[in-house]
PDB file of N, CA, C and O in Angstrom:
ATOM      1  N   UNK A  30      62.099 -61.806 -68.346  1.00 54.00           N
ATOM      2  CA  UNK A  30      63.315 -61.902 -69.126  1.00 54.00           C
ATOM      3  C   UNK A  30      63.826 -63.335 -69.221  1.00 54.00           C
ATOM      4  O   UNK A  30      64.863 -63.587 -69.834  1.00 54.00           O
ATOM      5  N   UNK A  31      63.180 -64.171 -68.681  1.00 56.00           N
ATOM      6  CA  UNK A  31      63.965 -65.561 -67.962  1.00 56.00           C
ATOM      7  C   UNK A  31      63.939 -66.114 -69.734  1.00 56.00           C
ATOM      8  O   UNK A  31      64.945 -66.471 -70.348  1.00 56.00           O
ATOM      9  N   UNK A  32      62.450 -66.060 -70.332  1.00 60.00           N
ATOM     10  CA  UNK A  32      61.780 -66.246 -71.224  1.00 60.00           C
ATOM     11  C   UNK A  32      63.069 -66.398 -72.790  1.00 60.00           C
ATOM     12  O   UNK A  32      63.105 -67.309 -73.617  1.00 60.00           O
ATOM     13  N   UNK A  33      63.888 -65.257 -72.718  1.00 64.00           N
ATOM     14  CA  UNK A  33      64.879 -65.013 -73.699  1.00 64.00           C
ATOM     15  C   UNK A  33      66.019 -65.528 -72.968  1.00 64.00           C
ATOM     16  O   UNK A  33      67.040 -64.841 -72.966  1.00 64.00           O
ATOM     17  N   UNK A  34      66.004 -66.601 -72.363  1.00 64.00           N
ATOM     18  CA  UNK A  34      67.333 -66.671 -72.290  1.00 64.00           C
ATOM     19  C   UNK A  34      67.559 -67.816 -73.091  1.00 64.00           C
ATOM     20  O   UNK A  34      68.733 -68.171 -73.198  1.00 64.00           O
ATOM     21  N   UNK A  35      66.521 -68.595 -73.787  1.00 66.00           N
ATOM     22  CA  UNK A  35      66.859 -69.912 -75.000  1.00 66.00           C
ATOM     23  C   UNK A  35      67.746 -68.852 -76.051  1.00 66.00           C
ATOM     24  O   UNK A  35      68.470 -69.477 -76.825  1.00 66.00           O
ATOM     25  N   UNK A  36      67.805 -67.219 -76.208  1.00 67.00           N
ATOM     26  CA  UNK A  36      68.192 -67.042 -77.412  1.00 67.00           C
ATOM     27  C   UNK A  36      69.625 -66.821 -77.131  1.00 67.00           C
ATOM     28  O   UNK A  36      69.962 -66.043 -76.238  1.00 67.00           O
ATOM     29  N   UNK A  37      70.474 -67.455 -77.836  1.00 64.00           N
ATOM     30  CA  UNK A  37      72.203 -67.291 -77.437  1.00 64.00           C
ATOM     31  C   UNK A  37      72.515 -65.975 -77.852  1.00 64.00           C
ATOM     32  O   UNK A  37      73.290 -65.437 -77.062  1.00 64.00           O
ATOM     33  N   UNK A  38      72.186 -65.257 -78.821  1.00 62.00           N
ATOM     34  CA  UNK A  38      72.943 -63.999 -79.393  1.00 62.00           C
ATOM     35  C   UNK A  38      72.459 -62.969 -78.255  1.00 62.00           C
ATOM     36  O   UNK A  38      73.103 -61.922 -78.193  1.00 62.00           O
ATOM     37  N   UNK A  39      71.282 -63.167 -77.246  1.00 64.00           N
ATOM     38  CA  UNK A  39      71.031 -62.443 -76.040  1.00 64.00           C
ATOM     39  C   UNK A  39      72.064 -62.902 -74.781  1.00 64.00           C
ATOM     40  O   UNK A  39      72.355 -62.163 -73.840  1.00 64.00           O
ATOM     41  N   UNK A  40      72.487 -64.096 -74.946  1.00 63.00           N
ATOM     42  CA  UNK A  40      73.091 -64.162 -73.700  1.00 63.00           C
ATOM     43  C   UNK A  40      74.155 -63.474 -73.166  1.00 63.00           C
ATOM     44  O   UNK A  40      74.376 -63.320 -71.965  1.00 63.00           O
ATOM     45  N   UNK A  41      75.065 -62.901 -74.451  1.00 66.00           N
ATOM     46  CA  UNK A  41      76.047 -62.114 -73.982  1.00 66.00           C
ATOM     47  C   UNK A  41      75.777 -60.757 -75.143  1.00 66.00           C
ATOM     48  O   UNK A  41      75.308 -60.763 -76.281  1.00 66.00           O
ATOM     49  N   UNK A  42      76.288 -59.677 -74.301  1.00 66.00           N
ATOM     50  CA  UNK A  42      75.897 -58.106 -75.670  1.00 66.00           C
ATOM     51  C   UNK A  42      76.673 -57.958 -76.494  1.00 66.00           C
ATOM     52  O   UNK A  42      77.561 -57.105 -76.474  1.00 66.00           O
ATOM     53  N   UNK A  43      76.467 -58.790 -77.387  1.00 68.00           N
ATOM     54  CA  UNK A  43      77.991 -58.431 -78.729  1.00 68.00           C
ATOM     55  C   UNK A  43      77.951 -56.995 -79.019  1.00 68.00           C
ATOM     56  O   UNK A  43      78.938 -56.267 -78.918  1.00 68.00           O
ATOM     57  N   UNK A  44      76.658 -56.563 -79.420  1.00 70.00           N
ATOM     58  CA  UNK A  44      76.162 -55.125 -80.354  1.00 70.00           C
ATOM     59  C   UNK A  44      76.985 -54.177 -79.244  1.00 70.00           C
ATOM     60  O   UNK A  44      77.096 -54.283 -78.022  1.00 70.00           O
ATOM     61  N   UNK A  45      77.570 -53.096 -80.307  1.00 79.00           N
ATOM     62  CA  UNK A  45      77.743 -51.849 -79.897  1.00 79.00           C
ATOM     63  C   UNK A  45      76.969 -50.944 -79.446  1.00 79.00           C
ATOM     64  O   UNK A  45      77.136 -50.292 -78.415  1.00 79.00           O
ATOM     65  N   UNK A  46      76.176 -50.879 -80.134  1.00 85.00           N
ATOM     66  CA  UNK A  46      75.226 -50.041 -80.063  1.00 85.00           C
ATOM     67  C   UNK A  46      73.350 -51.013 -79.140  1.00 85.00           C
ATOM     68  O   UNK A  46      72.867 -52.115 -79.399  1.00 85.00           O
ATOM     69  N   UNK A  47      72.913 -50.031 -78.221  1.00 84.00           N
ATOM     70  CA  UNK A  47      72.309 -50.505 -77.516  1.00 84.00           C
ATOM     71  C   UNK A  47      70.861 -50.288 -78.642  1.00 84.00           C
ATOM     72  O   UNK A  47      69.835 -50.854 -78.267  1.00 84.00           O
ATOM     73  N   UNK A  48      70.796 -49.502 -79.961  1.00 88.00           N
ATOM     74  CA  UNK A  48      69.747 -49.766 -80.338  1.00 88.00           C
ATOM     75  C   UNK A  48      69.857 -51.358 -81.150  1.00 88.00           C
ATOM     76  O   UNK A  48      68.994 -52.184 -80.852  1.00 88.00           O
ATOM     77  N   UNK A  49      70.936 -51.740 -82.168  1.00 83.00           N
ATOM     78  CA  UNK A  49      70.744 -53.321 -82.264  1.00 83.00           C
ATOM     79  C   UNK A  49      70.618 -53.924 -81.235  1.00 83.00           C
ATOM     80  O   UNK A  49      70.095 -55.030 -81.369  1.00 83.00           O
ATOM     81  N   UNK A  50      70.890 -53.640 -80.254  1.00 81.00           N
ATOM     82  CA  UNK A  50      70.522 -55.229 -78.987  1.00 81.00           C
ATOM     83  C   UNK A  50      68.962 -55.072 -78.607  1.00 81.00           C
ATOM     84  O   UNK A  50      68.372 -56.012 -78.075  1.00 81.00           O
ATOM     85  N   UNK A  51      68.421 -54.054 -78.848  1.00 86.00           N
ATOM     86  CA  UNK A  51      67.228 -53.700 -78.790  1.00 86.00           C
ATOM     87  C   UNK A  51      66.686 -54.422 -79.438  1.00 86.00           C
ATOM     88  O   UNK A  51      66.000 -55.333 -78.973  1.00 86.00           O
ATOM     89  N   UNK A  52      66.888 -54.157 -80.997  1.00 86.00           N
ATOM     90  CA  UNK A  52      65.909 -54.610 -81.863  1.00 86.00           C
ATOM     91  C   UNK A  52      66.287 -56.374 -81.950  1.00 86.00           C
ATOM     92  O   UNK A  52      65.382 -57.077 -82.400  1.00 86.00           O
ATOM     93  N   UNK A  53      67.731 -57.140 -81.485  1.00 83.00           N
ATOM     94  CA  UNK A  53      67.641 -58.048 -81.245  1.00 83.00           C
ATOM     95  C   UNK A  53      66.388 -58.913 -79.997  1.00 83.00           C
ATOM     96  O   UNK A  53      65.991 -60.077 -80.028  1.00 83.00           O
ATOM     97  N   UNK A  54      66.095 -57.972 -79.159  1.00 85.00           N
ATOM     98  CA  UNK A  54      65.609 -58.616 -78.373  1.00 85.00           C
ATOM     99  C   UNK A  54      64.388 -58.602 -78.818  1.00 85.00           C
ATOM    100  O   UNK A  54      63.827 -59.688 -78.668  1.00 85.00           O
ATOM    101  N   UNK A  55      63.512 -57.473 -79.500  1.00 89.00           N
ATOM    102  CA  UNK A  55      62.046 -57.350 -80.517  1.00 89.00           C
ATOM    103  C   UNK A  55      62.117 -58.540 -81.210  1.00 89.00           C
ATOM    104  O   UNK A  55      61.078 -59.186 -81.346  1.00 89.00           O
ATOM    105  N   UNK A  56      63.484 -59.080 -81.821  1.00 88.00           N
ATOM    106  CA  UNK A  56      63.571 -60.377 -82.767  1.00 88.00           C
ATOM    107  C   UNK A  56      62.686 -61.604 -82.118  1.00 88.00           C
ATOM    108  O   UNK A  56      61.669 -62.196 -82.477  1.00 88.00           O
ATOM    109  N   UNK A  57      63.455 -61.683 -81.132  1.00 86.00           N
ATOM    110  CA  UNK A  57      63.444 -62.831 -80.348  1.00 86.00           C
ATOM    111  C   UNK A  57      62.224 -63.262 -79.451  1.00 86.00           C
ATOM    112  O   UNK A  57      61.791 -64.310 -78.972  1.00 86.00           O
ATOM    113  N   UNK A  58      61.859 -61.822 -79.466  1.00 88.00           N
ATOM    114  CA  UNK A  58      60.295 -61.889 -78.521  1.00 88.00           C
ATOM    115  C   UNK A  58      59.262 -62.162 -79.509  1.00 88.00           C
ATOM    116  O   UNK A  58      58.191 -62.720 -79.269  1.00 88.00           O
ATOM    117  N   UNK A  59      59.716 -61.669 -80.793  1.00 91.00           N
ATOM    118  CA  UNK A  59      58.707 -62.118 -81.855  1.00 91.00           C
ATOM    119  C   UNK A  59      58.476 -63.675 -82.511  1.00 91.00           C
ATOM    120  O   UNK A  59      57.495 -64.086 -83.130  1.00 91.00           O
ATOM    121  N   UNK A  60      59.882 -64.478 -82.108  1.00 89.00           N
ATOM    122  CA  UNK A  60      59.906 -65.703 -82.542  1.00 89.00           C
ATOM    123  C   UNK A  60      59.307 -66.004 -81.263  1.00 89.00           C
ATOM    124  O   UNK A  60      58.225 -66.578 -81.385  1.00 89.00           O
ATOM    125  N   UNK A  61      59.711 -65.775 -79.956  1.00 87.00           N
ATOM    126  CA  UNK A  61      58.560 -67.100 -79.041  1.00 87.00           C
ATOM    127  C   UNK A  61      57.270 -66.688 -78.586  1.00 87.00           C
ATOM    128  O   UNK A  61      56.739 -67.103 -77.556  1.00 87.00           O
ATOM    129  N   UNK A  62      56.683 -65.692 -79.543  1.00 91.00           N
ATOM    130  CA  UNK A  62      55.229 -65.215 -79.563  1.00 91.00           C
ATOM    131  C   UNK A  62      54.780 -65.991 -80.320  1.00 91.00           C
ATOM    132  O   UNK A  62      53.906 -66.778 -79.957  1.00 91.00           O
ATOM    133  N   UNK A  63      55.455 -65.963 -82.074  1.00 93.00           N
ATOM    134  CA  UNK A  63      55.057 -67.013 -83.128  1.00 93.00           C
ATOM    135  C   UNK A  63      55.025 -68.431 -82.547  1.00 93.00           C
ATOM    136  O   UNK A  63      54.085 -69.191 -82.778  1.00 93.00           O
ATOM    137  N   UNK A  64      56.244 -68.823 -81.665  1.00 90.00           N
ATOM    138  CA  UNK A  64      55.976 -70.461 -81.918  1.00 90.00           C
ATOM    139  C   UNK A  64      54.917 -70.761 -80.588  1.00 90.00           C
ATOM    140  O   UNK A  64      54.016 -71.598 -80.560  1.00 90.00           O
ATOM    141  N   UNK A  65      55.221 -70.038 -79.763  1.00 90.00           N
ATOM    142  CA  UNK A  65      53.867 -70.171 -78.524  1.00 90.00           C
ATOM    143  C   UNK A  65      52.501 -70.217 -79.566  1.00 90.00           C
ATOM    144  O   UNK A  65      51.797 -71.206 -79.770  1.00 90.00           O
ATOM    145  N   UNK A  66      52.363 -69.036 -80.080  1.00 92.00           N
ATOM    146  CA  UNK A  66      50.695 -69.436 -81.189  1.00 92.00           C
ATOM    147  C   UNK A  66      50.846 -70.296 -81.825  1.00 92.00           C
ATOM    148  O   UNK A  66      49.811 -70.953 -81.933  1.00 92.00           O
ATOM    149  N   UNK A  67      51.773 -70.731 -82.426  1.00 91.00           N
ATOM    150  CA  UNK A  67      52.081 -71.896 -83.378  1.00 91.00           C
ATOM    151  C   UNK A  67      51.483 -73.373 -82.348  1.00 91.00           C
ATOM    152  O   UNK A  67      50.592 -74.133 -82.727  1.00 91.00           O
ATOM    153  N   UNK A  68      52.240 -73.495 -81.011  1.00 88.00           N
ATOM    154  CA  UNK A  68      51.988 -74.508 -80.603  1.00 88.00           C
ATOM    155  C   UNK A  68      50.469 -74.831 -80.334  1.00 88.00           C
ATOM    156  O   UNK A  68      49.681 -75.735 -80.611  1.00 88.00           O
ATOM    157  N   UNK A  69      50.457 -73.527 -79.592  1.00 86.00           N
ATOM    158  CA  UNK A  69      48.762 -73.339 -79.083  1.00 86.00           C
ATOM    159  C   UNK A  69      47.601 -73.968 -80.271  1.00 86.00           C
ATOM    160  O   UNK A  69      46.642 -74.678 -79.968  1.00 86.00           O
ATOM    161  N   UNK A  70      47.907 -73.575 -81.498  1.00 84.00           N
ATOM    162  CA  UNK A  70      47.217 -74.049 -83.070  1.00 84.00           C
ATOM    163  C   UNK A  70      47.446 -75.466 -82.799  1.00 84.00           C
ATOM    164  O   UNK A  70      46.435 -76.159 -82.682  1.00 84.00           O
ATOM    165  N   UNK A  71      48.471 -75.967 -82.691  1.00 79.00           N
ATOM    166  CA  UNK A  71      48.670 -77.435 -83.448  1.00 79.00           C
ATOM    167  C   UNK A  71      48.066 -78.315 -81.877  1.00 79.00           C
ATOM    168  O   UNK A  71      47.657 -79.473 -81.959  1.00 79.00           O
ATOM    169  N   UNK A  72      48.092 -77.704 -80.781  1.00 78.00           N
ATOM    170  CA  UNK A  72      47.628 -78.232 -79.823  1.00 78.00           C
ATOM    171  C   UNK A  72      45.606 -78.251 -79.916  1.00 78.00           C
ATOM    172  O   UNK A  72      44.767 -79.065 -79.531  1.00 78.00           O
ATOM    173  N   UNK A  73      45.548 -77.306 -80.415  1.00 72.00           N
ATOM    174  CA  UNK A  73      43.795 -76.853 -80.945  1.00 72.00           C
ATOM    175  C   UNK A  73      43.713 -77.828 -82.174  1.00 72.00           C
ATOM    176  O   UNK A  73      42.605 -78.355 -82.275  1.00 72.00           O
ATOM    177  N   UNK A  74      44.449 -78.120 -82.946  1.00 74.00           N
ATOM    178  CA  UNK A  74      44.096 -78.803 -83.743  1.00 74.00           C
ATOM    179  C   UNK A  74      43.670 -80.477 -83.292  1.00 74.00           C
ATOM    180  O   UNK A  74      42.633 -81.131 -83.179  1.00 74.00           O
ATOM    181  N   UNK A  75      44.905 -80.663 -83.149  1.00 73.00           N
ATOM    182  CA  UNK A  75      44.815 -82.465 -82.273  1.00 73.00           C
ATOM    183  C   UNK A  75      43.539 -82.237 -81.246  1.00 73.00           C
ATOM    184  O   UNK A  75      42.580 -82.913 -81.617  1.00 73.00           O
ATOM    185  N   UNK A  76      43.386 -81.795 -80.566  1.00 72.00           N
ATOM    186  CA  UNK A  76      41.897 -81.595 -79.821  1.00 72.00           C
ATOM    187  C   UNK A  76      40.966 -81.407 -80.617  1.00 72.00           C
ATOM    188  O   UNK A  76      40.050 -82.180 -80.337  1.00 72.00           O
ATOM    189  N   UNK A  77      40.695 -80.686 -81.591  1.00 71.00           N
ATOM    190  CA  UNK A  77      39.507 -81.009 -82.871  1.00 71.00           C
ATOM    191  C   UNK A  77      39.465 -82.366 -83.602  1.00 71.00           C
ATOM    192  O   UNK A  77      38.418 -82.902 -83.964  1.00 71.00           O
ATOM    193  N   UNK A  78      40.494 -82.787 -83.754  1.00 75.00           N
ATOM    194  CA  UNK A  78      40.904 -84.135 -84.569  1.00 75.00           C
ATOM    195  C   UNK A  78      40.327 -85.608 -83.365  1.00 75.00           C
ATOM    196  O   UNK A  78      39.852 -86.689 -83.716  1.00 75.00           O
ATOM    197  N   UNK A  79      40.600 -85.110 -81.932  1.00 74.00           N
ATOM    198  CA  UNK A  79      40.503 -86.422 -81.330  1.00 74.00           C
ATOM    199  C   UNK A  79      39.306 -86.633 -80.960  1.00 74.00           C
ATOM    200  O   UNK A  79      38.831 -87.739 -80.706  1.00 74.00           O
ATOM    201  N   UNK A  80      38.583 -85.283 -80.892  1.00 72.00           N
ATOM    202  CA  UNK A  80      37.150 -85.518 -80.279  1.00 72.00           C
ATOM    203  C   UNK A  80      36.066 -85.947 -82.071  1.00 72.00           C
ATOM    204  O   UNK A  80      34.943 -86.438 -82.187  1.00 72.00           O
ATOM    205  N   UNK A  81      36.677 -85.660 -82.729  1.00 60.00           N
ATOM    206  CA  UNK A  81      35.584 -86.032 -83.991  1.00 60.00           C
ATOM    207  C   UNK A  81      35.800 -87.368 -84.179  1.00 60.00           C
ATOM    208  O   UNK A  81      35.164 -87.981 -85.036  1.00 60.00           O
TER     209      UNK A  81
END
């Protein structure tokens, strides 16, 4: 959980309802899945680029 705590709209439970805080947290796990692969790519890339 430590992982979501960059996201502010998790830090405190605005939502009423415990299914939006849910699907807030699906949000959020989905953005630092994307930018983790994202980095992982651009880190694979510069390593293809430096060794050629």
């Amino acid at each position: 959980m430590s992982w979501l705590a960059g996201c502010r709209r998790l830090h405190r439970r605005y939502e009423r309802k415990a299914e939006h805080f849910l699907a807030f947290v699906g949000i959020a796990a989905t953005l630092i899945g994307y930018r983790r692969l994202e980095r992982r790519s651009d880190d694979h890339e510069r390593e293809k680029t430096a060794t050629s």
